[in-house]
JSON list of C-alpha atoms in Angstrom, two decimals:
[
{"chain": "Y", "resi": 1, "resn": "MET", "atom": "CA", "xyz": [-4.69, -29.05, -15.52]},
{"chain": "Y", "resi": 2, "resn": "THR", "atom": "CA", "xyz": [-7.18, -26.75, -13.96]},
{"chain": "Y", "resi": 3, "resn": "LEU", "atom": "CA", "xyz": [-6.81, -23.03, -13.54]},
{"chain": "Y", "resi": 4, "resn": "VAL", "atom": "CA", "xyz": [-6.12, -23.54, -9.85]},
{"chain": "Y", "resi": 5, "resn": "GLU", "atom": "CA", "xyz": [-3.26, -25.91, -10.60]},
{"chain": "Y", "resi": 6, "resn": "THR", "atom": "CA", "xyz": [-1.62, -23.58, -13.10]},
{"chain": "Y", "resi": 7, "resn": "HIS", "atom": "CA", "xyz": [-2.00, -20.40, -11.06]},
{"chain": "Y", "resi": 8, "resn": "ARG", "atom": "CA", "xyz": [1.02, -19.59, -8.96]},
{"chain": "Y", "resi": 9, "resn": "PRO", "atom": "CA", "xyz": [1.11, -16.67, -6.54]},
{"chain": "Y", "resi": 10, "resn": "ALA", "atom": "CA", "xyz": [3.15, -13.76, -7.84]},
{"chain": "Y", "resi": 11, "resn": "THR", "atom": "CA", "xyz": [6.52, -13.52, -6.21]},
{"chain": "Y", "resi": 12, "resn": "VAL", "atom": "CA", "xyz": [8.05, -10.19, -5.42]},
{"chain": "Y", "resi": 13, "resn": "VAL", "atom": "CA", "xyz": [11.49, -10.14, -6.99]},
{"chain": "Y", "resi": 14, "resn": "ALA", "atom": "CA", "xyz": [13.53, -7.16, -8.10]},
{"chain": "Y", "resi": 15, "resn": "SER", "atom": "CA", "xyz": [15.74, -7.53, -11.16]},
{"chain": "Y", "resi": 16, "resn": "ALA", "atom": "CA", "xyz": [18.63, -6.29, -9.04]},
{"chain": "Y", "resi": 17, "resn": "PRO", "atom": "CA", "xyz": [18.88, -5.91, -5.28]},
{"chain": "Y", "resi": 18, "resn": "LEU", "atom": "CA", "xyz": [17.49, -2.65, -3.97]},
{"chain": "Y", "resi": 19, "resn": "THR", "atom": "CA", "xyz": [19.81, -0.48, -1.95]},
{"chain": "Y", "resi": 20, "resn": "ARG", "atom": "CA", "xyz": [18.90, 0.36, 1.61]},
{"chain": "Y", "resi": 21, "resn": "ARG", "atom": "CA", "xyz": [18.03, 3.91, 0.57]},
{"chain": "Y", "resi": 22, "resn": "GLU", "atom": "CA", "xyz": [15.83, 2.70, -2.32]},
{"chain": "Y", "resi": 23, "resn": "ARG", "atom": "CA", "xyz": [13.91, 0.55, 0.17]},
{"chain": "Y", "resi": 24, "resn": "VAL", "atom": "CA", "xyz": [13.48, 3.55, 2.50]},
{"chain": "Y", "resi": 25, "resn": "VAL", "atom": "CA", "xyz": [12.28, 5.75, -0.36]},
{"chain": "Y", "resi": 26, "resn": "LEU", "atom": "CA", "xyz": [9.82, 3.08, -1.55]},
{"chain": "Y", "resi": 27, "resn": "ALA", "atom": "CA", "xyz": [8.41, 2.77, 1.96]},
{"chain": "Y", "resi": 28, "resn": "ASN", "atom": "CA", "xyz": [7.93, 6.56, 2.08]},
{"chain": "Y", "resi": 29, "resn": "LEU", "atom": "CA", "xyz": [6.10, 6.59, -1.27]},
{"chain": "Y", "resi": 30, "resn": "ALA", "atom": "CA", "xyz": [3.14, 4.82, 0.36]},
{"chain": "Y", "resi": 31, "resn": "GLU", "atom": "CA", "xyz": [2.44, 7.90, 2.43]},
{"chain": "Y", "resi": 32, "resn": "ASP", "atom": "CA", "xyz": [0.60, 10.89, 1.01]},
{"chain": "Y", "resi": 33, "resn": "VAL", "atom": "CA", "xyz": [3.76, 13.02, 0.74]},
{"chain": "Y", "resi": 34, "resn": "THR", "atom": "CA", "xyz": [5.62, 14.73, -2.08]},
{"chain": "Y", "resi": 35, "resn": "LEU", "atom": "CA", "xyz": [9.12, 13.87, -3.21]},
{"chain": "Y", "resi": 36, "resn": "GLU", "atom": "CA", "xyz": [10.19, 17.19, -1.68]},
{"chain": "Y", "resi": 37, "resn": "GLN", "atom": "CA", "xyz": [8.83, 16.09, 1.71]},
{"chain": "Y", "resi": 38, "resn": "ILE", "atom": "CA", "xyz": [10.58, 12.72, 1.43]},
{"chain": "Y", "resi": 39, "resn": "ALA", "atom": "CA", "xyz": [13.81, 14.53, 0.57]},
{"chain": "Y", "resi": 40, "resn": "SER", "atom": "CA", "xyz": [13.44, 16.77, 3.59]},
{"chain": "Y", "resi": 41, "resn": "ARG", "atom": "CA", "xyz": [12.90, 13.75, 5.88]},
{"chain": "Y", "resi": 42, "resn": "LEU", "atom": "CA", "xyz": [15.99, 12.05, 4.48]},
{"chain": "Y", "resi": 43, "resn": "PHE", "atom": "CA", "xyz": [18.16, 15.19, 4.45]},
{"chain": "Y", "resi": 44, "resn": "VAL", "atom": "CA", "xyz": [18.82, 15.00, 0.71]},
{"chain": "Y", "resi": 45, "resn": "THR", "atom": "CA", "xyz": [17.70, 16.99, -2.33]},
{"chain": "Y", "resi": 46, "resn": "ARG", "atom": "CA", "xyz": [14.53, 16.32, -4.30]},
{"chain": "Y", "resi": 47, "resn": "ASN", "atom": "CA", "xyz": [16.70, 15.34, -7.28]},
{"chain": "Y", "resi": 48, "resn": "THR", "atom": "CA", "xyz": [18.44, 12.69, -5.19]},
{"chain": "Y", "resi": 49, "resn": "VAL", "atom": "CA", "xyz": [15.06, 11.21, -4.25]},
{"chain": "Y", "resi": 50, "resn": "LYS", "atom": "CA", "xyz": [13.94, 11.34, -7.90]},
{"chain": "Y", "resi": 51, "resn": "SER", "atom": "CA", "xyz": [17.07, 9.41, -8.92]},
{"chain": "Y", "resi": 52, "resn": "GLN", "atom": "CA", "xyz": [16.52, 6.83, -6.19]},
{"chain": "Y", "resi": 53, "resn": "VAL", "atom": "CA", "xyz": [12.85, 6.45, -7.18]},
{"chain": "Y", "resi": 54, "resn": "ARG", "atom": "CA", "xyz": [13.77, 6.04, -10.86]},
{"chain": "Y", "resi": 55, "resn": "SER", "atom": "CA", "xyz": [16.39, 3.44, -10.00]},
{"chain": "Y", "resi": 56, "resn": "ALA", "atom": "CA", "xyz": [13.99, 1.51, -7.76]},
{"chain": "Y", "resi": 57, "resn": "TYR", "atom": "CA", "xyz": [11.23, 1.62, -10.41]},
{"chain": "Y", "resi": 58, "resn": "ARG", "atom": "CA", "xyz": [13.64, 0.20, -12.98]},
{"chain": "Y", "resi": 59, "resn": "LYS", "atom": "CA", "xyz": [14.79, -2.58, -10.65]},
{"chain": "Y", "resi": 60, "resn": "ILE", "atom": "CA", "xyz": [11.29, -3.67, -9.64]},
{"chain": "Y", "resi": 61, "resn": "GLY", "atom": "CA", "xyz": [9.83, -3.25, -13.13]},
{"chain": "Y", "resi": 62, "resn": "VAL", "atom": "CA", "xyz": [7.17, -0.61, -12.51]},
{"chain": "Y", "resi": 63, "resn": "SER", "atom": "CA", "xyz": [6.48, 2.79, -14.00]},
{"chain": "Y", "resi": 64, "resn": "THR", "atom": "CA", "xyz": [4.03, 4.41, -11.60]},
{"chain": "Y", "resi": 65, "resn": "ARG", "atom": "CA", "xyz": [3.98, 5.35, -7.95]},
{"chain": "Y", "resi": 66, "resn": "ALA", "atom": "CA", "xyz": [0.84, 3.26, -7.40]},
{"chain": "Y", "resi": 67, "resn": "ASP", "atom": "CA", "xyz": [2.55, 0.17, -8.82]},
{"chain": "Y", "resi": 68, "resn": "ALA", "atom": "CA", "xyz": [5.66, 0.83, -6.72]},
{"chain": "Y", "resi": 69, "resn": "VAL", "atom": "CA", "xyz": [3.54, 1.19, -3.57]},
{"chain": "Y", "resi": 70, "resn": "ALA", "atom": "CA", "xyz": [1.74, -2.08, -4.35]},
{"chain": "Y", "resi": 71, "resn": "TRP", "atom": "CA", "xyz": [5.08, -3.81, -4.93]},
{"chain": "Y", "resi": 72, "resn": "ALA", "atom": "CA", "xyz": [6.49, -2.39, -1.68]},
{"chain": "Y", "resi": 73, "resn": "ARG", "atom": "CA", "xyz": [3.45, -3.54, 0.30]},
{"chain": "Y", "resi": 74, "resn": "GLN", "atom": "CA", "xyz": [3.68, -7.02, -1.21]},
{"chain": "Y", "resi": 75, "resn": "ALA", "atom": "CA", "xyz": [7.39, -7.12, -0.37]},
{"chain": "Y", "resi": 76, "resn": "GLY", "atom": "CA", "xyz": [6.76, -5.95, 3.19]},
{"chain": "Y", "resi": 77, "resn": "LEU", "atom": "CA", "xyz": [8.60, -2.63, 2.75]},
{"chain": "Y", "resi": 78, "resn": "SER", "atom": "CA", "xyz": [5.69, -0.35, 3.49]},
{"chain": "Y", "resi": 79, "resn": "SER", "atom": "CA", "xyz": [4.80, 0.67, 7.01]},
{"chain": "Y", "resi": 80, "resn": "ALA", "atom": "CA", "xyz": [1.17, 0.95, 5.80]},
{"chain": "Y", "resi": 81, "resn": "SER", "atom": "CA", "xyz": [0.84, -2.71, 4.77]}
]
């Protein structure tokens, strides 16, 4: 087997389905805005957004905003793809 034959494109799969709100929050993370600004847009508190971000990170297996943005772009969730 060659390297080309063994290499498979990475698939974008969350360990559990993301909620609609988690998908919206992930899409907003790609923009240069704070969690406070995202919360204001969504008419919720900053702590609510933090909880949704934490939950989404856990489900998609990332630990940084940059990784989450990359995952969202790959999954087609980001408006800046």
